Tab-separated table of C-alpha atoms in Angstrom:
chain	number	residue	atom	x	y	z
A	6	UNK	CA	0.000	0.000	0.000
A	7	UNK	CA	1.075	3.405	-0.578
A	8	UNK	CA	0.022	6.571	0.872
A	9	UNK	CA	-1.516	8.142	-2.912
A	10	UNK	CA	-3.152	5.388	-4.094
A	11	UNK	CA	-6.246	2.859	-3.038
A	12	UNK	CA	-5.687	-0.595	-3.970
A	13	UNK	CA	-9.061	-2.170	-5.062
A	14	UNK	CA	-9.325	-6.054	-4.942
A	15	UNK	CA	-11.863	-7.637	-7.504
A	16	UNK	CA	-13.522	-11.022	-8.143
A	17	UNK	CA	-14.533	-10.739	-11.404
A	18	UNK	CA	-16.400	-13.446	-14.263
A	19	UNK	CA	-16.342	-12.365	-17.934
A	20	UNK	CA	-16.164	-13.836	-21.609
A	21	UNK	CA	-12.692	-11.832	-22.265
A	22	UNK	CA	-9.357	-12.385	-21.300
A	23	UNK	CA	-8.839	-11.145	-17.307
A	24	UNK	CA	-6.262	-8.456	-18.330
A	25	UNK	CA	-8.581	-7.438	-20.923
A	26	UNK	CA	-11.516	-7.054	-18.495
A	27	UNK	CA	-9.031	-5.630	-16.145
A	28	UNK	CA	-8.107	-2.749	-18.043
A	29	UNK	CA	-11.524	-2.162	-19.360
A	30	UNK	CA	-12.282	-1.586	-15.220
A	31	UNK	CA	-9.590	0.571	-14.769
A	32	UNK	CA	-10.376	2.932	-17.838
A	33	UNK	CA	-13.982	2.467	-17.095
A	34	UNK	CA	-13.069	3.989	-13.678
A	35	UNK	CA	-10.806	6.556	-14.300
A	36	UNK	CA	-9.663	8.156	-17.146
A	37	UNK	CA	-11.073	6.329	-19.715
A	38	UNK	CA	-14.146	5.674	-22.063
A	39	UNK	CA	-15.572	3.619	-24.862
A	40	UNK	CA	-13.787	5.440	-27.720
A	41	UNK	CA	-10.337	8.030	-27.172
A	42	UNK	CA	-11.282	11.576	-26.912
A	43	UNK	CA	-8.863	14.903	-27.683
A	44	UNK	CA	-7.982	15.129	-24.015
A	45	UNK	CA	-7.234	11.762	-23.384
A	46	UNK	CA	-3.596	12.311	-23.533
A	47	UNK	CA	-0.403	9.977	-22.885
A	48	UNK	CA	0.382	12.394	-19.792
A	49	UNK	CA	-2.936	12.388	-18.676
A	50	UNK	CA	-3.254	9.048	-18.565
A	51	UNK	CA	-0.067	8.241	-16.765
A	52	UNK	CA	-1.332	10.949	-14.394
A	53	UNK	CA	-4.912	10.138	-13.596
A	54	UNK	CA	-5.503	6.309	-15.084
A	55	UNK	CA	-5.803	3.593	-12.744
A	56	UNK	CA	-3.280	0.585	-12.897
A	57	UNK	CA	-3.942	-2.799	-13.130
A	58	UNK	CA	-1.479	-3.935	-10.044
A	59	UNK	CA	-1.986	-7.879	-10.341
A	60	UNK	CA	-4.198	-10.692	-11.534
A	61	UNK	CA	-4.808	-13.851	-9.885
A	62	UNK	CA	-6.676	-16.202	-12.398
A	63	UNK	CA	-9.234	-18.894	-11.361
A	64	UNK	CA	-11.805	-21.529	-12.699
A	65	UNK	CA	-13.627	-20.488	-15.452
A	66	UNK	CA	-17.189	-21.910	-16.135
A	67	UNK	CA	-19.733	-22.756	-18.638
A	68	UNK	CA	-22.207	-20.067	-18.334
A	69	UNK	CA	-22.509	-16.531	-17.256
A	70	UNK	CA	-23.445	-15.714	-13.471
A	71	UNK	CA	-25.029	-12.207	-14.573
A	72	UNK	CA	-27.150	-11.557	-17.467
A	73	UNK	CA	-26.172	-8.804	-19.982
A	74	UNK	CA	-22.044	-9.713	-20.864
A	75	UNK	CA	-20.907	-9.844	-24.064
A	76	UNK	CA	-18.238	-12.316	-25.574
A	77	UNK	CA	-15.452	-10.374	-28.524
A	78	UNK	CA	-16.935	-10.315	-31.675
A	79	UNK	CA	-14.072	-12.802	-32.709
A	80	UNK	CA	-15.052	-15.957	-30.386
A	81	UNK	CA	-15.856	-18.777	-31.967
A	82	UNK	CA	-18.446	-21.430	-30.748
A	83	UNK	CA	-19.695	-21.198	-26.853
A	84	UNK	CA	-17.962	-18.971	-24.771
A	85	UNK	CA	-15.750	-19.625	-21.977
A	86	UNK	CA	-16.078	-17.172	-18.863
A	87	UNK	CA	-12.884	-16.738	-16.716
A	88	UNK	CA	-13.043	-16.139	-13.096
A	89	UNK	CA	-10.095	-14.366	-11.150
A	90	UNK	CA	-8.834	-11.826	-8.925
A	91	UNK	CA	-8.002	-8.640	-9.883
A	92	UNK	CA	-6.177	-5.684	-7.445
A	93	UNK	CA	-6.566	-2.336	-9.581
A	94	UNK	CA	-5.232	1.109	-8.124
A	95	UNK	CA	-6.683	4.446	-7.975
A	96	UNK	CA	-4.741	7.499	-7.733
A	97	UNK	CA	-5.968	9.615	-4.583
A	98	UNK	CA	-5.780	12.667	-6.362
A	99	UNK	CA	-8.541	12.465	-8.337
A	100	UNK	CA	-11.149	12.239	-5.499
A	101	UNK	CA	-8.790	13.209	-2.605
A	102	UNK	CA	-10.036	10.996	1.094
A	103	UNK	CA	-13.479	11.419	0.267
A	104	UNK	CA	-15.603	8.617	1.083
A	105	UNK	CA	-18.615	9.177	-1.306
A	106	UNK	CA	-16.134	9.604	-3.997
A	107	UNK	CA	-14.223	6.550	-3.238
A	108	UNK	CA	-17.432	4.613	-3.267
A	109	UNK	CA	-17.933	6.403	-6.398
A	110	UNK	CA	-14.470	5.104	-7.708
A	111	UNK	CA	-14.297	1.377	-6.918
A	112	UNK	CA	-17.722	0.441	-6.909
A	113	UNK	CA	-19.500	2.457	-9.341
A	114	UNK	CA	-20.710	2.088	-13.623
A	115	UNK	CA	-17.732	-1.393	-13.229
A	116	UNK	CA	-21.009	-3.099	-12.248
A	117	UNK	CA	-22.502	-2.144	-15.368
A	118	UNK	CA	-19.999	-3.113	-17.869
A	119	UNK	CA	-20.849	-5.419	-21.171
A	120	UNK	CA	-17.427	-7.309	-20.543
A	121	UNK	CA	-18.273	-8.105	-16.999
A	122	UNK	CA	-20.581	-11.360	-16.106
A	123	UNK	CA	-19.683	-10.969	-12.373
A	124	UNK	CA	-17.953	-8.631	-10.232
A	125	UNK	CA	-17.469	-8.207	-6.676
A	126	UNK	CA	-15.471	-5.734	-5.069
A	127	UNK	CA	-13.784	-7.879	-1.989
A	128	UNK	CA	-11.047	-5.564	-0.238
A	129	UNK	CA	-9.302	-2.039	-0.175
A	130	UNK	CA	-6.436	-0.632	1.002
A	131	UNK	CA	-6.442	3.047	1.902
A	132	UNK	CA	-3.746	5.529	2.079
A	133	UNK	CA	-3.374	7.386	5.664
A	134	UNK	CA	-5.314	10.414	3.995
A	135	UNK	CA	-8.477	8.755	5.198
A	136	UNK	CA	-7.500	8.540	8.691
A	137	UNK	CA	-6.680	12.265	8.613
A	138	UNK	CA	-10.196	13.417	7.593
A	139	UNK	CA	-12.361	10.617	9.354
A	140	UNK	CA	-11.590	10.046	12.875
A	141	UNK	CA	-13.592	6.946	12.939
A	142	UNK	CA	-15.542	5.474	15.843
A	143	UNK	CA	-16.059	8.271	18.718
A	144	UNK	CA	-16.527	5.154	21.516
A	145	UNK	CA	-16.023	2.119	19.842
A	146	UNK	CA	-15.498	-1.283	22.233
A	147	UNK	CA	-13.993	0.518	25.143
A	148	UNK	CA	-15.926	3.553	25.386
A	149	UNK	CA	-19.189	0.826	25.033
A	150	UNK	CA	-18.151	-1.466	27.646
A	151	UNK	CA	-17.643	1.484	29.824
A	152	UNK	CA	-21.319	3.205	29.040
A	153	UNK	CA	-22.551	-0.440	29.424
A	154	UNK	CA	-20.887	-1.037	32.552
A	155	UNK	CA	-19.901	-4.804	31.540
A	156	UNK	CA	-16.414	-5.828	31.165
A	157	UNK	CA	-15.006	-9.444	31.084
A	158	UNK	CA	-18.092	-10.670	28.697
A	159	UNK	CA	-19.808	-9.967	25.740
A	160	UNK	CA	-22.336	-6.956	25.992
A	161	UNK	CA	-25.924	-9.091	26.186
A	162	UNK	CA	-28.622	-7.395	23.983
A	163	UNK	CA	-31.993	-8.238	22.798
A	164	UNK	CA	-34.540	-5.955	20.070
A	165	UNK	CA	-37.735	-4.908	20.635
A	166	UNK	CA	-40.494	-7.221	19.511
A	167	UNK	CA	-42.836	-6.684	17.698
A	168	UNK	CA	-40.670	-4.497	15.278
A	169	UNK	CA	-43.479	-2.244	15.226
A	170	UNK	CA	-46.972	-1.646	16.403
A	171	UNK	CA	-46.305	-1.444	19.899
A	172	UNK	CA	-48.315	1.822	21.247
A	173	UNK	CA	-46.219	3.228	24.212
A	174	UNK	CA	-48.605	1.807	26.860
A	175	UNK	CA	-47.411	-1.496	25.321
A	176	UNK	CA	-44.000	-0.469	24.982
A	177	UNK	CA	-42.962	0.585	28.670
A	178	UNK	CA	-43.655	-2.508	30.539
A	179	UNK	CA	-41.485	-4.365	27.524
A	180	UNK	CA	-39.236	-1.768	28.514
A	181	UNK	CA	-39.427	-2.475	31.925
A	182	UNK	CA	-39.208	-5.908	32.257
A	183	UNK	CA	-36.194	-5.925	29.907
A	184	UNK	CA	-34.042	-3.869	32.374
A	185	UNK	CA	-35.332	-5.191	34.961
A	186	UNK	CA	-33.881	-8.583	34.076
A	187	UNK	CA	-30.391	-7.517	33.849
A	188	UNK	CA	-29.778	-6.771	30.021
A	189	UNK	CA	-26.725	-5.206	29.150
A	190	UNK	CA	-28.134	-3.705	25.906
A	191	UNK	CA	-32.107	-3.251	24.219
A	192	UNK	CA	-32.089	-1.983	20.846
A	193	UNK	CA	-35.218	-0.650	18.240
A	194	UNK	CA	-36.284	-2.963	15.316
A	195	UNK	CA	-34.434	-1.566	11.798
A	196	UNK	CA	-38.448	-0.890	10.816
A	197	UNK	CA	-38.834	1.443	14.365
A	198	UNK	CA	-38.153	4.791	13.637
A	199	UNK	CA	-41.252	7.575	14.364
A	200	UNK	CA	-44.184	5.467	13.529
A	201	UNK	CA	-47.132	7.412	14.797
A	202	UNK	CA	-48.098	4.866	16.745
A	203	UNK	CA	-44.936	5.062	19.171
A	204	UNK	CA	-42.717	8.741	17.762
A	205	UNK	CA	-39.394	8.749	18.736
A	206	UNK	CA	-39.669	11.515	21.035
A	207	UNK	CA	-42.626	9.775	23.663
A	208	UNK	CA	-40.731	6.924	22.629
A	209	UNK	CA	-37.318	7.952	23.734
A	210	UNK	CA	-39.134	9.254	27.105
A	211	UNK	CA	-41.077	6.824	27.960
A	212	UNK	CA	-37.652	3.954	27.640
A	213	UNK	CA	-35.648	6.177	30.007
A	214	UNK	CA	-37.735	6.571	32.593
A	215	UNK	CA	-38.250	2.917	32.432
A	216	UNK	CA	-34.403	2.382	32.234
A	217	UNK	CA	-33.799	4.560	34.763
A	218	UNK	CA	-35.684	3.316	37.124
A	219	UNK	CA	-34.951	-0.094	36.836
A	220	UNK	CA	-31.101	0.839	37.404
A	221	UNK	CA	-32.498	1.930	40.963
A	222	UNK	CA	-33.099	-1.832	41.537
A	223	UNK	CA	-30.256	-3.409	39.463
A	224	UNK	CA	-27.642	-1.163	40.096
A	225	UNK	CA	-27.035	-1.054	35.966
A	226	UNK	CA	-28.162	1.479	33.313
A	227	UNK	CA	-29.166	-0.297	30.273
A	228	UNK	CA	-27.792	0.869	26.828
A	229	UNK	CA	-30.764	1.628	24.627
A	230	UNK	CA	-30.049	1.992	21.132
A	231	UNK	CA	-32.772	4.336	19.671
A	232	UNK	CA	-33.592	4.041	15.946
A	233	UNK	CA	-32.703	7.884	14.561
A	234	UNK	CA	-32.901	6.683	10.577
A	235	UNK	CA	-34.434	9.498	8.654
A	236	UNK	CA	-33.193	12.607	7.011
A	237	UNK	CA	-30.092	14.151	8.507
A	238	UNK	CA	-31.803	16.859	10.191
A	239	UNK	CA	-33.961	14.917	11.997
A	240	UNK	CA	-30.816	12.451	13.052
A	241	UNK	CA	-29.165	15.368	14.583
A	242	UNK	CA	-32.054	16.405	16.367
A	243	UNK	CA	-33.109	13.030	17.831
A	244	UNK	CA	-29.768	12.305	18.908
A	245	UNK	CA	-29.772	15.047	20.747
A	246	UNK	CA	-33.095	14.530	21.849
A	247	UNK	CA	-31.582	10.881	23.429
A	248	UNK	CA	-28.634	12.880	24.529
A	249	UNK	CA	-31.023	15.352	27.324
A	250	UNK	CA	-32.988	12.240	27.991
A	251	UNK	CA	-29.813	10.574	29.043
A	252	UNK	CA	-30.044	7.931	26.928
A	253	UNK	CA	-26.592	6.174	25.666
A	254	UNK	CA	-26.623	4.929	22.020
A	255	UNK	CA	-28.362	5.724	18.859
A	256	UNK	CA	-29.033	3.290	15.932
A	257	UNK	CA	-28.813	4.203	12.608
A	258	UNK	CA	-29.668	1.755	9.380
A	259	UNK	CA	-26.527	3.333	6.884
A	260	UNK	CA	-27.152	1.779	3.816
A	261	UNK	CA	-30.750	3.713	4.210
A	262	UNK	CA	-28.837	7.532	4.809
A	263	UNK	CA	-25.793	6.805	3.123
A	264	UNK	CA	-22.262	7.734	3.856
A	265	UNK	CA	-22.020	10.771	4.065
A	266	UNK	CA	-24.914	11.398	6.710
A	267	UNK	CA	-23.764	8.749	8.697
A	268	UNK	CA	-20.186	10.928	8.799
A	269	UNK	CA	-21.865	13.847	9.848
A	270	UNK	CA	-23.696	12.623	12.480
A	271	UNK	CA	-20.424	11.083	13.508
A	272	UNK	CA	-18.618	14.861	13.979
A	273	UNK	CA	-22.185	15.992	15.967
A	274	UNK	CA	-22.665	13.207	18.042
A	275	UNK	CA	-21.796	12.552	21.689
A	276	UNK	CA	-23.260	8.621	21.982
A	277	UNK	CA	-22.101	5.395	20.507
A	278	UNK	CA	-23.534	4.928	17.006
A	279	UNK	CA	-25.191	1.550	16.726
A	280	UNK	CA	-24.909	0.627	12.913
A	281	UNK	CA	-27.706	-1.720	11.395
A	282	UNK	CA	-26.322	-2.985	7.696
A	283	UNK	CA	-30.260	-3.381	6.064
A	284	UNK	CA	-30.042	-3.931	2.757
A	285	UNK	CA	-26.452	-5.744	2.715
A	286	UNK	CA	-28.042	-8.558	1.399
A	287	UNK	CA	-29.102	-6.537	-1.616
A	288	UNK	CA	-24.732	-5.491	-2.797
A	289	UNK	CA	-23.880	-9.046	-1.081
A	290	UNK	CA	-25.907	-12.172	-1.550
A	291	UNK	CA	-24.837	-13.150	-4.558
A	292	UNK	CA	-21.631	-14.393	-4.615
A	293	UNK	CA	-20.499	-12.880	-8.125
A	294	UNK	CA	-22.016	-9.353	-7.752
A	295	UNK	CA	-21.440	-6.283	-5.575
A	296	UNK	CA	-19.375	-6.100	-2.526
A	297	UNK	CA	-18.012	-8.858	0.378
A	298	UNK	CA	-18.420	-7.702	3.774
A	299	UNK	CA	-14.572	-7.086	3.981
A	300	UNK	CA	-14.452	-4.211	2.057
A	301	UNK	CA	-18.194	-3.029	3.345
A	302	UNK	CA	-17.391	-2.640	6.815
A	303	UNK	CA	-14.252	-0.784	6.340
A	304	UNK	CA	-16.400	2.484	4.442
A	305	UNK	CA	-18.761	1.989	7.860
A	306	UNK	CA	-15.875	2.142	9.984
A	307	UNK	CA	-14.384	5.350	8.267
A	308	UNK	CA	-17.512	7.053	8.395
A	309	UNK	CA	-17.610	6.457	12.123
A	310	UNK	CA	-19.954	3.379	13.841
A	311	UNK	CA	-19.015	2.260	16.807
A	312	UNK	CA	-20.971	-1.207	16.603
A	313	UNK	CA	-21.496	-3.154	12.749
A	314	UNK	CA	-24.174	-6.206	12.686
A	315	UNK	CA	-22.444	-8.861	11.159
A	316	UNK	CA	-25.560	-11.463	10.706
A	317	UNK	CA	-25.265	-14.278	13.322
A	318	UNK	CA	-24.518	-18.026	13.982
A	319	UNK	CA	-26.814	-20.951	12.637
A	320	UNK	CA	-29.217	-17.748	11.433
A	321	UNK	CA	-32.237	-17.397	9.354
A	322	UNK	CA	-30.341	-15.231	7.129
A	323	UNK	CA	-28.325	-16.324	4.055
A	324	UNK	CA	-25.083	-16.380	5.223
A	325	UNK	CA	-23.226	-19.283	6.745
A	326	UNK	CA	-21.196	-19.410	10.012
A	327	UNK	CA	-17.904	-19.370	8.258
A	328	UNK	CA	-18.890	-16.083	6.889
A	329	UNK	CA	-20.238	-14.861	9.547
A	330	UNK	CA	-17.020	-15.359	11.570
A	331	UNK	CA	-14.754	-13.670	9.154
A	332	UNK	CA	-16.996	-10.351	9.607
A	333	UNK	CA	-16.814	-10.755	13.415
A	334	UNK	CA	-12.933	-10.920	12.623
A	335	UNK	CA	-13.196	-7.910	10.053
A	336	UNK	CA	-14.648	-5.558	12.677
A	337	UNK	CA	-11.754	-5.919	15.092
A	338	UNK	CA	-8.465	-6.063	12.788
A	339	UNK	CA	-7.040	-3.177	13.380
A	340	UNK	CA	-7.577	-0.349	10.635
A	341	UNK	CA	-4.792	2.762	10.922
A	342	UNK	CA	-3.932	1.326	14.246
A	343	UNK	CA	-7.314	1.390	15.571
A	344	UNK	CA	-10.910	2.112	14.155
A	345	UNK	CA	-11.844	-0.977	15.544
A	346	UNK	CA	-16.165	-1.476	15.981
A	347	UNK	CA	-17.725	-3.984	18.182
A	348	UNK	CA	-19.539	-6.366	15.764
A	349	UNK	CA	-23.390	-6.781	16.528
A	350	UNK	CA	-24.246	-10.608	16.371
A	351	UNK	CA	-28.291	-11.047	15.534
A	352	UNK	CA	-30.956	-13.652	14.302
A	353	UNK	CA	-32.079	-16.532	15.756
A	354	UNK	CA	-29.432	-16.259	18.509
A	355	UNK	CA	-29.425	-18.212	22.152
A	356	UNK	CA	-27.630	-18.976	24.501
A	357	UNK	CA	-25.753	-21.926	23.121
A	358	UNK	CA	-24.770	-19.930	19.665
A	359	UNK	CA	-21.456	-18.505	22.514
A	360	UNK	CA	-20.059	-22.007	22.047
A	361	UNK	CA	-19.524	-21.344	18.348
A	362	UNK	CA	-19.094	-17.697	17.905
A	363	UNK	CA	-16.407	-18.096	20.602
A	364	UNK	CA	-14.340	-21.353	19.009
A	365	UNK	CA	-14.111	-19.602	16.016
A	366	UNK	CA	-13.325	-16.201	17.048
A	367	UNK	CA	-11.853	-16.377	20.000
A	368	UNK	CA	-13.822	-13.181	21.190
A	369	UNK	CA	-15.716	-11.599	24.187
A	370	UNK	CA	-15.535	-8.186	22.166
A	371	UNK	CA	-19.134	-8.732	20.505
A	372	UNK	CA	-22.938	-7.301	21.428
A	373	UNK	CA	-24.452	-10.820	21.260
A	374	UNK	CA	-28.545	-10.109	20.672
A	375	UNK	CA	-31.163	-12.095	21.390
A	376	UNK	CA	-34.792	-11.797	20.875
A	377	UNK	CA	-36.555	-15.286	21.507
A	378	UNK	CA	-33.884	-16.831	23.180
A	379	UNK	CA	-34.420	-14.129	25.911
A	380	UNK	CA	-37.664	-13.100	25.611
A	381	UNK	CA	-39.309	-16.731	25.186
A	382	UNK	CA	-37.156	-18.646	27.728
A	383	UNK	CA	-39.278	-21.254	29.703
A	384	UNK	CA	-38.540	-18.751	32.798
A	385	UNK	CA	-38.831	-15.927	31.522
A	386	UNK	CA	-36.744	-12.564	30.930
A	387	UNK	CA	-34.192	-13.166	33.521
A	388	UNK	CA	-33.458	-16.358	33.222
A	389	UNK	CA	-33.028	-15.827	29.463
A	390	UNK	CA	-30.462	-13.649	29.875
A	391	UNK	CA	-28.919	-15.025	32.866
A	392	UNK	CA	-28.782	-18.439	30.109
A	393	UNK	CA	-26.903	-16.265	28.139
A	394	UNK	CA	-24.220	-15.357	30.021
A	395	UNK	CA	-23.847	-19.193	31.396
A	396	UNK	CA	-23.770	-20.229	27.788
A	397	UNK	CA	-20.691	-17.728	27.912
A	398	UNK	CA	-18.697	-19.432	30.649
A	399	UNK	CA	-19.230	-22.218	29.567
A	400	UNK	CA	-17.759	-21.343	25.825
A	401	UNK	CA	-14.673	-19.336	27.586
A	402	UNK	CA	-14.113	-22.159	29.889
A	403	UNK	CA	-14.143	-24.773	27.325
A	404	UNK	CA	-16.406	-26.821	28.908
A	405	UNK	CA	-19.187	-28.691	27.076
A	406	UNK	CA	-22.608	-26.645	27.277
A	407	UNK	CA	-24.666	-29.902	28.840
A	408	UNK	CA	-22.047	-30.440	31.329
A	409	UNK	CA	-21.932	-26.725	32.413
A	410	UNK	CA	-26.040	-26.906	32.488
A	411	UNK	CA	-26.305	-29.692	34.861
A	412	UNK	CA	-26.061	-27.694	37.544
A	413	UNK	CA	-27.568	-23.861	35.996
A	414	UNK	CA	-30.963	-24.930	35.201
A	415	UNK	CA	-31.432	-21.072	32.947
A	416	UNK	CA	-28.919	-23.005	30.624
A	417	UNK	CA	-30.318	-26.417	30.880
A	418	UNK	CA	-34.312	-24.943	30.239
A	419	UNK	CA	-32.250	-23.312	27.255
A	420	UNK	CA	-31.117	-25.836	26.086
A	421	UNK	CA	-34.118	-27.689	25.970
A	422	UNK	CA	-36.290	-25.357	24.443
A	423	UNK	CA	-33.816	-23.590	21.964
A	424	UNK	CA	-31.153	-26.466	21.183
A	425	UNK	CA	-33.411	-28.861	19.869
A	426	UNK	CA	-34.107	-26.883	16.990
């Protein structure tokens, strides 16, 4: 890596040769065009074009994984289509350490190209520039352990259910009973934001008054993560809004505002950002097409979250528990020496998913959430998320999750309802 170019790496499917498609990304993305034009001189080029830095070919297949490619006008018979890896660089001069320009560079009309049947931006590296003009998270994993008051184990969440509906007569003893039970962490649904049925500001009220005086009982002020989504006025405001209430943590979805709200809101705020990835699925599912998680999290973590959902283990989402492990990883390499989020575990989660995040990852640093393996435990709140923690122990210990039940019945009722799934 160098500090005055980005470094873009590519899986990419097409009909033509690699270096062929390769260059037709870089030109596509830079200086180039589909015929020369009068200003597209030698020194320009050399100047402003992107490079193609190194190509790592793979399989290549029978048919195309995207509709819409082309083969040369020259092939003969069926077409082959090539797969490999491609690392193309940028310089930083012509968009300077902007992140909606960057996005603009590496992952912008190269999705629409005739030459491409597949392409999937997997990884960047990014010169120090970036660091200079984003400072990143404002709290990240220490400043949330500290706000959360839990050190030593994961930060225990769950979400409000139903995702929406609830009027707030509905919504404080949920409230309530959530902080009453001892949970480190209660976030909003992604689909919460200021329904009429519950706005943001009675809802933000009504939550801390419920929070706080449950920490009267517990000793423990619950981290609420209130769902700000909407235009960037009214982010600023409600964050504020949680802020005077004394509330701890906002949630924003960013795919929804986009980068460059979610940066601003990073230089105004004064609370953890809690950053839901809706819509990931959309750039990520398929396997030949938009961008890996890798190089996802890394614009999220620029911009400034301090927490990045990252799916979960043995989910009802797409993604397996391989992948999900590598984005737990992701969110805590290092990045500049630091800009490191606390990745936000979800879906079908209880309390014996800690044996497997934790023998792959190795990792306490996580905000493990749980909806119906808390909320639907055999005895209730409590023990749900007392379960939780045991399930914990019991993964940090190394100890097998039955034996450590035998004598915890909140793990062993767990167990029993959730494991036999």
């Amino acid at each position: 890596m160098t500090d005055d170019r980005v470094v873009a790496a590519y899986l990419i499917e097409t009909p033509h040769s690699l270096e062929h498609a390769a260059e037709v990304i870089a030109g596509e993305q830079s200086s180039g065009t589909f015929v020369s034009v009068p200003g597209e001189t030698v020194e320009l080029k050399e100047r402003y074009g992107a490079r193609v830095e190194r190509i790592e070919p793979r399989e290549s297949v029978a048919a195309p994984s995207l509709p819409g490619s082309k083969p040369p006008r020259s092939a003969a018979g069926a077409p082959s289509y090539r797969r490999g890896i491609v690392h193309i660089s940028f310089p930083l001069h012509n968009f300077g350490p902007s992140l909606p320009a960057l996005m603009s560079t590496v992952a912008g009309n190269l999705y629409e190209l005739q030459e491409l049947s597949g392409v999937r931006l997997l990884d960047l590296e990014l010169p120090a520039a970036f660091a200079q003009r984003y400072p990143g998270p404002g709290f990240g994993i220490d400043g949330t352990r500290r706000l959360a008051q839990v050190e030593g184990r994961p930060v225990i969440g769950t979400i409000i259910k139903p995702s929406v509906g609830l009027a707030l007569d509905e919504f404080a003893p949920l409230v309530r009973d959530l902080a009453l039970a001892g949970l480190d962490f209660i976030k909003d649904d992604e689909l919460n934001a200021d329904g009429p049925y519950a706005p943001l500001a009675e809802r933000v009220g009504v939550a801390m008054y419920e929070i706080e005086r449950a920490a009267d009982h517990t000793g423990r002020k619950a981290m609420y993560a209130f769902n700000i989504t909407g235009d960037i006025d009214h982010m600023l405001r409600s964050h504020d809004l949680v802020r005077d209430a004394g509330g701890t943590c906002v949630m924003v979805n960013v795919n929804c505002v986009g980068l460059a709200a979610v940066a601003h809101l990073r230089r105004h705020c004064e609370l953890p950002i809690h950053g839901h990835r809706a819509w990931f699925g959309a750039m990520a599912r398929d396997p030949m097409l938009g961008m890996g998680f890798t190089a996802f999290q890394k614009f999220w973590r620029l911009a400034g979250v301090d927490h990045l959902h990252v799916g979960g283990y043995g989910s009802k989402f797409y993604e397996s528990d391989e992948e999900v492990g590598r984005s737990i990883r992701d969110c805590l390499a290092p990045m500049f020496g630091g800009y490191r989020v606390m990745p936000a575990i979800s879906s079908a989660q209880w309390a014996g998913s800690a044996m497997d995040i934790y023998s792959t990852t190795g990792t306490m640093d996580v905000v493990h959430l749980a909806g119906g393996g808390i909320i639907a435990h055999p005895g209730g709140t409590a023990a749900g998320v007392r379960s939780m923690q045991q399930g914990w122990e019991a993964a940090v210990a190394g100890v097998p999750l039955a034996e450590y039940a035998a004598t915890r019945p909140e793990l062993k009722a767990a167990i029993d309802k959730f494991g036999k799934r």
